[in-house]
Each structure stands twice: as structure tokens, then as C-alpha cells.
mmCIF file of C-alpha atoms in Angstrom:
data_model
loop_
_atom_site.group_PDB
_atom_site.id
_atom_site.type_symbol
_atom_site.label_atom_id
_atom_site.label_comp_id
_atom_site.label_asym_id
_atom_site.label_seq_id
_atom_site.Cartn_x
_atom_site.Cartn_y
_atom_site.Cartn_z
ATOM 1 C CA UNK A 1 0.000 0.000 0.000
ATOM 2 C CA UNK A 2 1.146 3.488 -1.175
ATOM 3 C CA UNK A 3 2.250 5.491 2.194
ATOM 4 C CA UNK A 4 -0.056 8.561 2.315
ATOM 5 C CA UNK A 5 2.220 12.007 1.079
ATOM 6 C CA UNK A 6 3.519 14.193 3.751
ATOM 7 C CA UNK A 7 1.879 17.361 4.015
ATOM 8 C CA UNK A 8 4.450 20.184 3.583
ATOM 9 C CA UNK A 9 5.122 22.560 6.206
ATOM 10 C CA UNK A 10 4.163 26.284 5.889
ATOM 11 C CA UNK A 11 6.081 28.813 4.594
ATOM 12 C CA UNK A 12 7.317 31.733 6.545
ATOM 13 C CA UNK A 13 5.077 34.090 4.349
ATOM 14 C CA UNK A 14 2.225 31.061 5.052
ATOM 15 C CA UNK A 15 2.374 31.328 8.724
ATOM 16 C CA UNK A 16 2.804 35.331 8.585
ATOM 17 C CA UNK A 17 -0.687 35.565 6.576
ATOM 18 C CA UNK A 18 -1.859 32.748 9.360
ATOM 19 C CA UNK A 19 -0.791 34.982 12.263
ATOM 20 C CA UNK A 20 -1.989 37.975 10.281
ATOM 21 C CA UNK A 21 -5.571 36.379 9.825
ATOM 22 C CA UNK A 22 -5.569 35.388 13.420
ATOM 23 C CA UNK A 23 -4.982 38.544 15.087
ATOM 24 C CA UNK A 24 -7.462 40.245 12.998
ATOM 25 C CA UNK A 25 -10.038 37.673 14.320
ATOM 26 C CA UNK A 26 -9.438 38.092 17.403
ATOM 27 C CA UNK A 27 -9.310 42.176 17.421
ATOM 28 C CA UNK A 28 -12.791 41.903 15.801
ATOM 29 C CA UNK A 29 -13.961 39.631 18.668
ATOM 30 C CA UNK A 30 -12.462 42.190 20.908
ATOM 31 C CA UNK A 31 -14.134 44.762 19.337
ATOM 32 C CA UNK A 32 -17.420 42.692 19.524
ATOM 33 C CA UNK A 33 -17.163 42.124 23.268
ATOM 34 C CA UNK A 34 -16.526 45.897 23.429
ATOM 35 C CA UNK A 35 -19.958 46.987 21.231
ATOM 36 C CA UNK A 36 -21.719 44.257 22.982
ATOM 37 C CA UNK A 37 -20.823 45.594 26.900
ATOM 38 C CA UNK A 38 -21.767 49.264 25.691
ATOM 39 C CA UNK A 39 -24.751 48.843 23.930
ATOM 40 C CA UNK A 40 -26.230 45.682 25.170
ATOM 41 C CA UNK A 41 -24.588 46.073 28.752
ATOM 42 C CA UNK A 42 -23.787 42.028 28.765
ATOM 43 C CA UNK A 43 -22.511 39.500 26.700
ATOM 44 C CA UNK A 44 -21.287 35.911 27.219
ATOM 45 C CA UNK A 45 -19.769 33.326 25.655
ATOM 46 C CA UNK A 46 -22.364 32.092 23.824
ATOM 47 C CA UNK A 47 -22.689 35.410 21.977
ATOM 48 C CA UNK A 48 -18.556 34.589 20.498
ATOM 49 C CA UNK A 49 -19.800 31.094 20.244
ATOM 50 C CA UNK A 50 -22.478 31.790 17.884
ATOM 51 C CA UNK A 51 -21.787 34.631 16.098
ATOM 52 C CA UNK A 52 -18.129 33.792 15.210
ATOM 53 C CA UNK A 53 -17.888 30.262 14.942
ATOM 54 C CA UNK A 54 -15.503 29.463 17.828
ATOM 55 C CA UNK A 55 -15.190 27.089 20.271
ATOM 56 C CA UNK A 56 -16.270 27.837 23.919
ATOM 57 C CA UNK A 57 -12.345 27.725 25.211
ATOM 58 C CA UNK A 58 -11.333 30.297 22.392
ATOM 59 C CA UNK A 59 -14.439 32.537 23.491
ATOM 60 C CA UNK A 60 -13.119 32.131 26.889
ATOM 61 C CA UNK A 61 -9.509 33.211 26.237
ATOM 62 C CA UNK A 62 -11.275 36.170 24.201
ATOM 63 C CA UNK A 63 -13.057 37.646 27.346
ATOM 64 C CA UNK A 64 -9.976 36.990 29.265
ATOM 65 C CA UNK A 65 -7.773 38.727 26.866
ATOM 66 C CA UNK A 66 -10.521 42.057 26.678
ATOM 67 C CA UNK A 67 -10.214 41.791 30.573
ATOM 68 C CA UNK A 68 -6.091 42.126 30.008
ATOM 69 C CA UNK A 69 -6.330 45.274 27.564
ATOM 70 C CA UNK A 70 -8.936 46.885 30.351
ATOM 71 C CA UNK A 71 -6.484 46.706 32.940
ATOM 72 C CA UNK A 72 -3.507 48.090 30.884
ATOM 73 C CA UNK A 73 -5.436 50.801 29.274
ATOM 74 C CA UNK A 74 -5.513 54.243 30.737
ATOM 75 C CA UNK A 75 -7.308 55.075 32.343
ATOM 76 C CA UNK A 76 -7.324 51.172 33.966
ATOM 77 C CA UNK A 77 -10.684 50.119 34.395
ATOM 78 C CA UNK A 78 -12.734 46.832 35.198
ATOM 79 C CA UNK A 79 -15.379 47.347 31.839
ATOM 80 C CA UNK A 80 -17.433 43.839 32.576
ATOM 81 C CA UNK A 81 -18.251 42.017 35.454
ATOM 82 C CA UNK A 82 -18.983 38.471 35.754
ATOM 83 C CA UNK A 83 -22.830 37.970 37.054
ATOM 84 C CA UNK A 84 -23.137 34.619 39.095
ATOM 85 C CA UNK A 85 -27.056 34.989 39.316
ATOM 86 C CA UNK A 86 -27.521 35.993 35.584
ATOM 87 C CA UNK A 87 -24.135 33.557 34.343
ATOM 88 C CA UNK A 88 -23.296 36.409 31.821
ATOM 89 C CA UNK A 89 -20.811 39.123 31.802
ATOM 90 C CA UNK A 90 -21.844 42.917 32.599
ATOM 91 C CA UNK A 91 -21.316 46.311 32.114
ATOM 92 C CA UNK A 92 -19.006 47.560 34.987
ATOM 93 C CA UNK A 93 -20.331 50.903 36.005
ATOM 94 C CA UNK A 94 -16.364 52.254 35.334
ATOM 95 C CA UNK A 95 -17.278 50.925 31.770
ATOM 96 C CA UNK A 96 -15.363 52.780 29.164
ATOM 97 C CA UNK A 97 -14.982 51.167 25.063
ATOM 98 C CA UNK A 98 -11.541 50.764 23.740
ATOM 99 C CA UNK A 99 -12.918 51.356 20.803
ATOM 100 C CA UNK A 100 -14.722 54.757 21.041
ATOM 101 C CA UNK A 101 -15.574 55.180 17.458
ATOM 102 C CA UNK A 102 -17.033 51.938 17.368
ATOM 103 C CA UNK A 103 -19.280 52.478 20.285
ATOM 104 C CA UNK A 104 -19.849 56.102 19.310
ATOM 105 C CA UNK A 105 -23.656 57.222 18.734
ATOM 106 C CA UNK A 106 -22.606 58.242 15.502
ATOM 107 C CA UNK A 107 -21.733 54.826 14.415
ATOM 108 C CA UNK A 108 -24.533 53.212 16.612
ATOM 109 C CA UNK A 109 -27.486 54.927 15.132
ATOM 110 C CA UNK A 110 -25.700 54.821 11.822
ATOM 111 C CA UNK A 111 -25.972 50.811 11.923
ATOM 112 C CA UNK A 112 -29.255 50.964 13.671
ATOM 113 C CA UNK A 113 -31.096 52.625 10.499
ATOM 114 C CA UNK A 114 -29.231 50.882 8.130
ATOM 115 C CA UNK A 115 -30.558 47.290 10.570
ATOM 116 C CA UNK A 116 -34.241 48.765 10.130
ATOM 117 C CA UNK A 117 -33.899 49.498 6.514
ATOM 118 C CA UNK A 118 -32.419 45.619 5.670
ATOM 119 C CA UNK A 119 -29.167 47.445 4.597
ATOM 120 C CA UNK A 120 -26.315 46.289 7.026
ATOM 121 C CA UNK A 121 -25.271 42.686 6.258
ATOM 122 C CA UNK A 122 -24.855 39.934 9.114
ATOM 123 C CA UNK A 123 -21.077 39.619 9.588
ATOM 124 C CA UNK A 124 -21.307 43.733 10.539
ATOM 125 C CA UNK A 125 -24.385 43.514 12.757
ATOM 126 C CA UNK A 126 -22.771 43.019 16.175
ATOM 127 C CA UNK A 127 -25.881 43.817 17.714
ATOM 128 C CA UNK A 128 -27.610 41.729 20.427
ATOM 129 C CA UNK A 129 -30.218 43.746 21.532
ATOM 130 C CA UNK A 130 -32.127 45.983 18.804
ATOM 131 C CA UNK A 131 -34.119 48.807 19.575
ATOM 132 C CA UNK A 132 -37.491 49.233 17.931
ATOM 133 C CA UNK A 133 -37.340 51.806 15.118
ATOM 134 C CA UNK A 134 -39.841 54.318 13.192
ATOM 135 C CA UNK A 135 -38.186 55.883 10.688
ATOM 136 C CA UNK A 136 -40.065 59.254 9.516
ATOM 137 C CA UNK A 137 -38.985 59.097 5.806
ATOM 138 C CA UNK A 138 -39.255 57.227 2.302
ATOM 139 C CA UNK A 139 -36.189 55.395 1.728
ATOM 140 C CA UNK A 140 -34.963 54.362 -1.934
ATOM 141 C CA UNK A 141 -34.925 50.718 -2.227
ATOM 142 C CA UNK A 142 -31.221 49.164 -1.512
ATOM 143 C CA UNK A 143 -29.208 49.728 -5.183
ATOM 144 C CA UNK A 144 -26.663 47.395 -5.885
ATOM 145 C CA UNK A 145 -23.198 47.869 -7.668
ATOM 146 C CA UNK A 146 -21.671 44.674 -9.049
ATOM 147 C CA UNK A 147 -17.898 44.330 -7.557
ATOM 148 C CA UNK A 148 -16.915 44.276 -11.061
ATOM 149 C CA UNK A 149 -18.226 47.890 -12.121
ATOM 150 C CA UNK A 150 -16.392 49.291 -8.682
ATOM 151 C CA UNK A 151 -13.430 47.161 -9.092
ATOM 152 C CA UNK A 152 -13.160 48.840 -12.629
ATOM 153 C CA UNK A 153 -13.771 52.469 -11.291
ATOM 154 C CA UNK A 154 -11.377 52.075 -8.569
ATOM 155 C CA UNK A 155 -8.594 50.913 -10.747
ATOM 156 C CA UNK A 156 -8.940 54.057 -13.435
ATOM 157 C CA UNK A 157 -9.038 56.663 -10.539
ATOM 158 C CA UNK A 158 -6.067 55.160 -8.794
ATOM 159 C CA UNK A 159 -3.934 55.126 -12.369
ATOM 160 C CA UNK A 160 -5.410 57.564 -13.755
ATOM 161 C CA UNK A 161 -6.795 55.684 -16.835
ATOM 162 C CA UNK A 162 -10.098 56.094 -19.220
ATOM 163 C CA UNK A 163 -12.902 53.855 -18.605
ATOM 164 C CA UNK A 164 -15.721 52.883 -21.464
ATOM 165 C CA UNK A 165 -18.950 52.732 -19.519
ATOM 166 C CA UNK A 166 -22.684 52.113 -21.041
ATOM 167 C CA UNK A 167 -24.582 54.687 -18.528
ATOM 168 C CA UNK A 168 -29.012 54.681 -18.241
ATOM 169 C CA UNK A 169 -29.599 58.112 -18.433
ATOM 170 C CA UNK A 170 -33.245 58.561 -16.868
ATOM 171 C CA UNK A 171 -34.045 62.031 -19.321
ATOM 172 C CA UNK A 172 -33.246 59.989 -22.417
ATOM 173 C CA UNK A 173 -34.778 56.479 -21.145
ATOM 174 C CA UNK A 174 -31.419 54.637 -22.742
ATOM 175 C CA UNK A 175 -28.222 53.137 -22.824
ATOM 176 C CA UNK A 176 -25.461 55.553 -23.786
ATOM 177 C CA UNK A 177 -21.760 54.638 -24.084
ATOM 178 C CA UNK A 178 -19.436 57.322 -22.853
ATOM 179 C CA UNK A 179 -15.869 57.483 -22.042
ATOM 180 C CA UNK A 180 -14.642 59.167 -19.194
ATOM 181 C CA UNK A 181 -11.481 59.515 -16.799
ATOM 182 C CA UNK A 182 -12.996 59.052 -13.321
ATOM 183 C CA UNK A 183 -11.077 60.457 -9.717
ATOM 184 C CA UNK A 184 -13.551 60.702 -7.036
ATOM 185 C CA UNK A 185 -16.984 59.002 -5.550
ATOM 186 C CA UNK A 186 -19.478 61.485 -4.006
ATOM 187 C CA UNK A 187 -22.676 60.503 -1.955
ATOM 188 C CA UNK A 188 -25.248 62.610 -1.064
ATOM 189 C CA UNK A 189 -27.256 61.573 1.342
ATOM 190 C CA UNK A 190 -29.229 59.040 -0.803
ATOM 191 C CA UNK A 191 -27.273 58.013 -3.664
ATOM 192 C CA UNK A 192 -23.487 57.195 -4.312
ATOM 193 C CA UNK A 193 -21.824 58.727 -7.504
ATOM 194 C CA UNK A 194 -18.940 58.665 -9.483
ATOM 195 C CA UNK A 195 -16.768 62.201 -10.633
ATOM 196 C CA UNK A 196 -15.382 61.730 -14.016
ATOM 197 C CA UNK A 197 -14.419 63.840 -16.446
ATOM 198 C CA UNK A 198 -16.587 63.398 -20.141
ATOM 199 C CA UNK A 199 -14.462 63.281 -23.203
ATOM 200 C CA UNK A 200 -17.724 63.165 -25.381
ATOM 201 C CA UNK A 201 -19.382 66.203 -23.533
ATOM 202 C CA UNK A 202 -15.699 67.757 -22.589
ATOM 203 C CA UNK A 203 -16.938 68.071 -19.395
ATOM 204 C CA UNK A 204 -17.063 67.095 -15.922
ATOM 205 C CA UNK A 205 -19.852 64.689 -14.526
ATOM 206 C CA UNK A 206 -21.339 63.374 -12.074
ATOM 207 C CA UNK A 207 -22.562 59.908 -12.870
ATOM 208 C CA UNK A 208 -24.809 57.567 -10.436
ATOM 209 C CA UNK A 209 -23.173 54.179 -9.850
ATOM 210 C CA UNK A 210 -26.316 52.340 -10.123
ATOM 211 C CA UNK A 211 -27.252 53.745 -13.423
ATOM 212 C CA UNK A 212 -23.684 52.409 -14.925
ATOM 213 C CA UNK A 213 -24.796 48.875 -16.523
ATOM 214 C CA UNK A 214 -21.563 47.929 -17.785
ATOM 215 C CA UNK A 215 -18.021 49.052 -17.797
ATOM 216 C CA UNK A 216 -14.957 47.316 -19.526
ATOM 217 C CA UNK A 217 -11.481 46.672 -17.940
ATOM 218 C CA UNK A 218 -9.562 50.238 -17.372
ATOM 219 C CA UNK A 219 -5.766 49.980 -19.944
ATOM 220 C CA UNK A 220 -5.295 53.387 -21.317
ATOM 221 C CA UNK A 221 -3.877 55.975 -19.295
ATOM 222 C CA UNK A 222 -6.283 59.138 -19.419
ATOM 223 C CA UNK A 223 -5.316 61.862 -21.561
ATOM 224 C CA UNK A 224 -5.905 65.482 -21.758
ATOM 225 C CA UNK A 225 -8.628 66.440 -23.902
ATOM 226 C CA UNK A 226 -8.042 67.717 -26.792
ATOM 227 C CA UNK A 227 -10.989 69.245 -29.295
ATOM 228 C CA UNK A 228 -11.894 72.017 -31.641
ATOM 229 C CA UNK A 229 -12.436 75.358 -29.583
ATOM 230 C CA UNK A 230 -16.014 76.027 -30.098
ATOM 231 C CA UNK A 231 -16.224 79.888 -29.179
ATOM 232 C CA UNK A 232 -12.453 80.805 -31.019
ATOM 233 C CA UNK A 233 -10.151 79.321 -33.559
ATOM 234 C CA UNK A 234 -8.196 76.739 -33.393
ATOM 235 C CA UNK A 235 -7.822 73.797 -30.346
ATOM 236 C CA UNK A 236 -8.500 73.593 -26.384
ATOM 237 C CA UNK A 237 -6.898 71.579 -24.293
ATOM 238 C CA UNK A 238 -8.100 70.286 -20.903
ATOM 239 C CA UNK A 239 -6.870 68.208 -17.998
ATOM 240 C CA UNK A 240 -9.020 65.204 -16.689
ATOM 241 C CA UNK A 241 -7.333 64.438 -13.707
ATOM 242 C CA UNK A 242 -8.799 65.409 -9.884
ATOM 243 C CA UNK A 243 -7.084 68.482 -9.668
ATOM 244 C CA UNK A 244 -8.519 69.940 -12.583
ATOM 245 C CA UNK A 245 -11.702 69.655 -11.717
ATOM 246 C CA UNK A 246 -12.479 73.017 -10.943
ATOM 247 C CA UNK A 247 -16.304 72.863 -9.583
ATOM 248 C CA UNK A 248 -15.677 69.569 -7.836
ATOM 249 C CA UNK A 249 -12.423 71.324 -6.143
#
């Protein structure tokens, strides 16, 4: 019988990536434990358990650990107390995040209307406890961007390339093809668009993401434009990069 192949050991670069991966893990269950004590004032093991797919000693060395960074931090504090009664770890009243921004009521009520408007996907929803809540406005229904259209956009801002995109204009009711050199996304409130400049309009645009149907793979690098002057004689020439964007500027 054929002896079964050895399995090769890692690599230094494989157990870098593997020490890499496993500290991020764990600083996102630390950063769990942290939203969980300030917004839900308890959390247990269970909670690690279930929501990270860990075993109950790992979730274990995970509270222990948060307890270690409470006591070194400054100011030193206790942050959670163990409940006997209740079996679950508590808010201490000394109870102070180490991750403020995290725990901020920015960021809370951020995720909480993005929870009650089916917007914030599972692996970001740390939270345990979810308030009820009425929200006094029409929201657009959730628009999607494939990976492929952003992955496209990203790479022609960041070299500064030209990017063939097939755009649904809502005025015209169709599909037009433009070309455009793209450097920044905007949102406003509702919507998230993309800055480009127009080398069929010789302009600068703003174009929404979800209108974009199709895009192809960003190669050229992005020129200045170059056209027939349409007040004098002769050419104009103008840059399509960021900082030439006047009105976005």
C-alpha cells in the first residue's frame, strides 16, 4: 500500500498571513465584546460562540484577553463584570470602550437605520439587543453595484486611466456609451456617484453608480482632452485628472 504524502510545512510568508488572519479575528472579537458591553450592557460566551464560529475555550480566552487590555489601558478600568445569578458578563459601572468610534452614537445609530432598513449585512451587525425603530422618511430601495463595475472604477481613478462605460440616463430612457477619466466618488445623502471627467461632452460629470450597466477593464492611461475650440479658432486643451476639476475642487 502506497504510504499517504507528507503534508508540507508552511512557509514563513504562510504562517505570517496565518498569524496575520488570526490577530485580525481576534481584534474583531475584541471589538465585539466591546460593542456588545456598551450597547447591550452584557454578553457571554455564547454570543462569540455563535456569532463567530468558535469554540467555547477560544471565546473564553477572548473575554480573558478584553479583561487584560482593560487593565492596561488608561485610564485602567474593570469594563465587565462576571454575574453569578444571571451567568453572563456585565457592564461595569467604570465601563469605558476601547474602541470609542465603534461604540460612538454616531456609528450606533448609523448601523441601527441601516438594521431597520435591511441594509447592514450579518457579519457587521454586532448587535444583540435591537431597539425598535420608526423611521419618519421614504427610503430608496437598496441599489446594488456589481464588484466588477467598482473594481473597474477604482482601478482608473487610482492610475489615472479612461474607462468605457454604457450609462441609463433617466431624461433619455437609454443606454449611452461614454468614455470618461474618473477620480472621485461622491454621496449625497441618498445616492453614491462617481466624478469623471466626459471626453464626449468635454466636461465634468457626475454619474450615479447604479445607473452604470456595464463598464470594460480600465488599460489606457487618461489623456488630456483635446478638441476644436467652439467659441475661437483653433484647439483647447483640458486636464481630466482630480485636480482639474475646478467645480468639484
Amino acid at each position: 500500500m502506497a504510504r499517504p504524502k507528507k503534508i508540507a510545512s508552511l512557509t514563513k510568508a504562510d504562517k505570517k498571513t496565518s498569524t496575520m488572519a488570526n490577530k485580525w479575528s481576534r481584534l474583531r472579537r475584541i471589538e465585539f465584546i466591546d460593542f456588545r458591553l456598551c450597547v447591550d450592557g452584557k454578553i457571554n460566551r455564547a454570543d462569540l460562540v455563535s456569532f463567530f464560529n468558535i469554540s467555547v475555550p477560544q471565546a473564553s480566552l477572548d473575554l480573558s484577553y478584553y479583561r487584560e487590555l482593560v487593565e492596561k489601558a488608561k485610564p485602567s478600568r474593570t469594563n465587565l463584570i462576571y454575574d453569578k445569578h444571571l451567568k453572563v458578563y456585565v457592564r461595569a459601572d467604570d465601563f469605558i470602550p476601547i474602541f470609542p468610534n465603534r461604540c460612538s452614537p454616531e456609528t450606533f445609530f448609523s448601523d441601527l437605520k441601516m438594521v431597520s432598513t435591511n441594509q447592514l449585512d450579518a457579519d457587521r451587525c454586532f448587535f444583540g439587543f435591537t431597539p425598535d425603530v420608526g423611521v419618519a422618511s421614504l427610503h430608496n430601495p437598496r441599489r446594488i453595484v456589481s464588484p466588477e463595475i467598482m473594481c473597474n472604477l477604482i482601478d482608473a481613478m487610482r492610475a489615472h486611466l479612461v474607462l468605457h462605460i454604457v450609462y441609463s440616463s433617466v431624461s433619455s430612457n437609454k443606454k449611452d456609451d461614454y468614455l470618461i477619466a474618473p477620480h472621485s466618488f461622491g454621496f449625497n445623502g441618498l445616492r453614491w456617484h462617481v466624478r469623471a471627467y466626459c471626453y464626449d461632452s468635454h466636461t465634468y460629470k457626475d454619474y450615479v453608480l447604479t445607473r452604470i450597466v456595464s463598464t470594460e477593464k480600465p488599460r489606457t492611461a487618461a489623456p488630456s482632452d483635446r478638441f476644436p475650440d467652439p467659441i475661437g479658432n483653433g484647439f483647447k486643451e483640458i486636464g481630466t485628472g482630480g485636480k482639474d476639476d475646478k467645480d468639484w475642487n
